């Protein structure tokens, strides 16, 4: 069993936490695991990408282009930016939420959300779109967008472990007073893609 | 026991397994978590862990501990090693008693650095052995073993992880029980600790002999290994590139012999020559400089071995940036003269927004930069910058960082610029941690030489960019012990600065007034812009909102500040959920349209 997951997003969206939760869950399931994350300057609202590799025969922590089984996009344009990492026929779960960088407000670059959506629709075979940030806000804070996304991923039955296991590992990562919010966020994510 | 550990954490665990007793360092991405992990365990494991004001100081403190027989580790990033270079070069001659490990993280790419210098080059320049881990697990073992190697040789030893080891997580085997190291034997007085020229001349011979001793240790090291394969073509690979080579070979379905090198300097000759014996063509794959390759070229010449060697010099392997499996696949294709299927790039992809890192929403530095830009309006001013989050102040629309070279250089470069262009205003920005690091000597130099410049200390009460480490301006040490904080303003006064003020950058009007006075001062003036880093303030101010009726949609707030919480909407600016309520935008809005969320009419 081997699974390579790429998480793309914007610095501050909880990319690192999400990849650590996926990795810890894999390790506790008895699988060898590697992750790679962007830390330091890139975290300040820049483009970030995390990679999680689990299972036998994983090499370094960097997934080759066209090698990822799953792409989790925490932000719409960043999902598109991450597509070259995905295998042909790979699975995409994309957050519909957009974060406009300062460069767009200043007129230095462009961001057309509708183009992104139709591009994702046309160029990917297995693709799910949800507004994870709206669901997170409903659960209590937009900051648990990452947990909604994990819930959505868990509901699809593509991970080597079940949703309950991922949920328990996630809760172990979260400080006690934030557990309820994150639990809700996880469940909203599951429900959004047809899970329980 | 298995733990999911980042490479830097793994190094910390390895150091503990190796019996480390003293740890020093200065934060720098990608190295910082080595120290912070050790500091967090310091009390429990009875380790002395100290952040130092800079890398030179860190190395000297660690060396002192090692003189007395303690096992010591010093952590820094590659550019930090330049600051420590002075003690390092002579420390190699003096040697040490207790094991001394320099954990210096390199940043090929570079992801978060001013340059891509290769620490292996520095180590070989200083004639000191290097261990180069391929992944977190190996980094742990190397960190543990490095102390013994150091003691065996009497030399400091380098552990040189790169970003893709430091910031990679792996399920790592950690020892359940850790041996408590014995009490250090103590410093024994003797002539060999005092570097007179006569001693240096003698020790240089010894140091050169130690190169052979180190080489012999590495001949039998488990950090070097042959993965057998078929054919007369082979690969020699160093550090993290090992996994890229193995994965690329697997993708291409190839099985050719690979020599994995974990000890790039000094290279174990016999081991390498034995590997080369069965081969006609060899490819060397390593990131950054041709450190292994250079030694191989020399060996091949000395042993008159007919061999086709490929690597950096034929441009097969790039000398800049990071490697990865995709690049190595291409390199292998060229070396083996085989077709490598390319991953197709989609040309229909829509244009993507440019998204560089920027100062956080509500970052106090944004306010400081804006204040000084406003205060300097109408005058020709150069804004010299420094290393830290605030380097991001050079982004549009602030454009308030005109230079950035190295730690502490904003003041000194400013002094130089001012010598050449006395009519221009010079404003030198640097952070609080940077001020202690190498800012003070520059400040003293400016005062003594009667410079005319304004120094702005962006005091956000932490070392933010590298993960919020402590420094001498704070009331606690690395391990949380309460201490008396150093007062930057009083220090500046003691250095002879004639105009010193402390102001809150969030208080726009007050800060602007201070900035104007500082710029008008005839001599060296210094302003401490004091306000805690937003990332440290949990649940702070109320978020702001734009009242539609009052907003003229003049765009001033967006165009002047570049706060990532503000975006252009259909009917004027829109403030997002990530607003921290710093209130800067509302203080510059000409119509008072920006108010507290919940208090605004249109909420
Ligand atoms: S108050 Fe204004 S400048 Fe400050 S974080 Fe909020 S939107 Fe940005
Ligand atoms: S500065 Fe004030 S009036 Fe101008 S766009 Fe911003 S909120 Fe509206």
Tab-separated table of N, CA and C in Angstrom, chain A residues 12 18 59 67 77 84 117 123 140 143 156 161 168 175-177 182:
chain	number	residue	atom	x	y	z
A	12	UNK	N	-0.671	30.141	6.396
A	12	UNK	CA	-1.609	30.540	7.440
A	12	UNK	C	-2.892	29.724	7.433
A	18	UNK	N	-2.375	20.011	8.949
A	18	UNK	CA	-3.106	18.986	8.192
A	18	UNK	C	-2.181	17.850	7.771
A	59	UNK	N	10.200	6.947	-0.946
A	59	UNK	CA	11.596	7.378	-0.976
A	59	UNK	C	11.735	8.671	-0.186
A	67	UNK	N	2.916	12.587	-9.811
A	67	UNK	CA	3.033	11.390	-8.981
A	67	UNK	C	2.036	11.302	-7.838
A	77	UNK	N	-7.246	29.015	-6.357
A	77	UNK	CA	-6.166	29.192	-7.337
A	77	UNK	C	-4.983	28.296	-7.007
A	84	UNK	N	-0.025	20.155	-11.456
A	84	UNK	CA	1.066	19.388	-12.080
A	84	UNK	C	1.624	18.273	-11.190
A	117	UNK	N	-12.555	27.399	-11.573
A	117	UNK	CA	-13.533	26.324	-11.378
A	117	UNK	C	-13.730	25.548	-12.673
A	123	UNK	N	-10.360	19.634	-16.497
A	123	UNK	CA	-9.045	18.990	-16.623
A	123	UNK	C	-8.805	17.882	-15.600
A	140	UNK	N	-17.439	27.363	13.628
A	140	UNK	CA	-16.949	28.207	14.708
A	140	UNK	C	-15.864	29.181	14.297
A	143	UNK	N	-10.652	29.409	10.677
A	143	UNK	CA	-9.315	28.838	10.835
A	143	UNK	C	-9.300	27.313	10.786
A	156	UNK	N	-14.213	9.859	1.797
A	156	UNK	CA	-14.165	9.220	0.475
A	156	UNK	C	-13.611	7.796	0.505
A	161	UNK	N	-6.474	4.223	6.279
A	161	UNK	CA	-7.117	4.052	7.574
A	161	UNK	C	-8.520	4.646	7.501
A	168	UNK	N	-9.682	10.696	15.511
A	168	UNK	CA	-9.074	10.574	16.849
A	168	UNK	C	-7.677	11.180	16.881
A	175	UNK	N	-5.716	21.484	21.021
A	175	UNK	CA	-5.877	21.823	22.430
A	175	UNK	C	-7.335	21.631	22.878
A	176	UNK	N	-7.506	21.204	24.123
A	176	UNK	CA	-8.804	20.777	24.636
A	176	UNK	C	-9.936	21.755	24.315
A	177	UNK	N	-9.696	23.051	24.486
A	177	UNK	CA	-10.829	23.988	24.354
A	177	UNK	C	-11.259	24.193	22.893
A	182	UNK	N	-13.395	21.849	16.232
A	182	UNK	CA	-12.717	21.058	15.214
A	182	UNK	C	-13.454	19.764	14.902
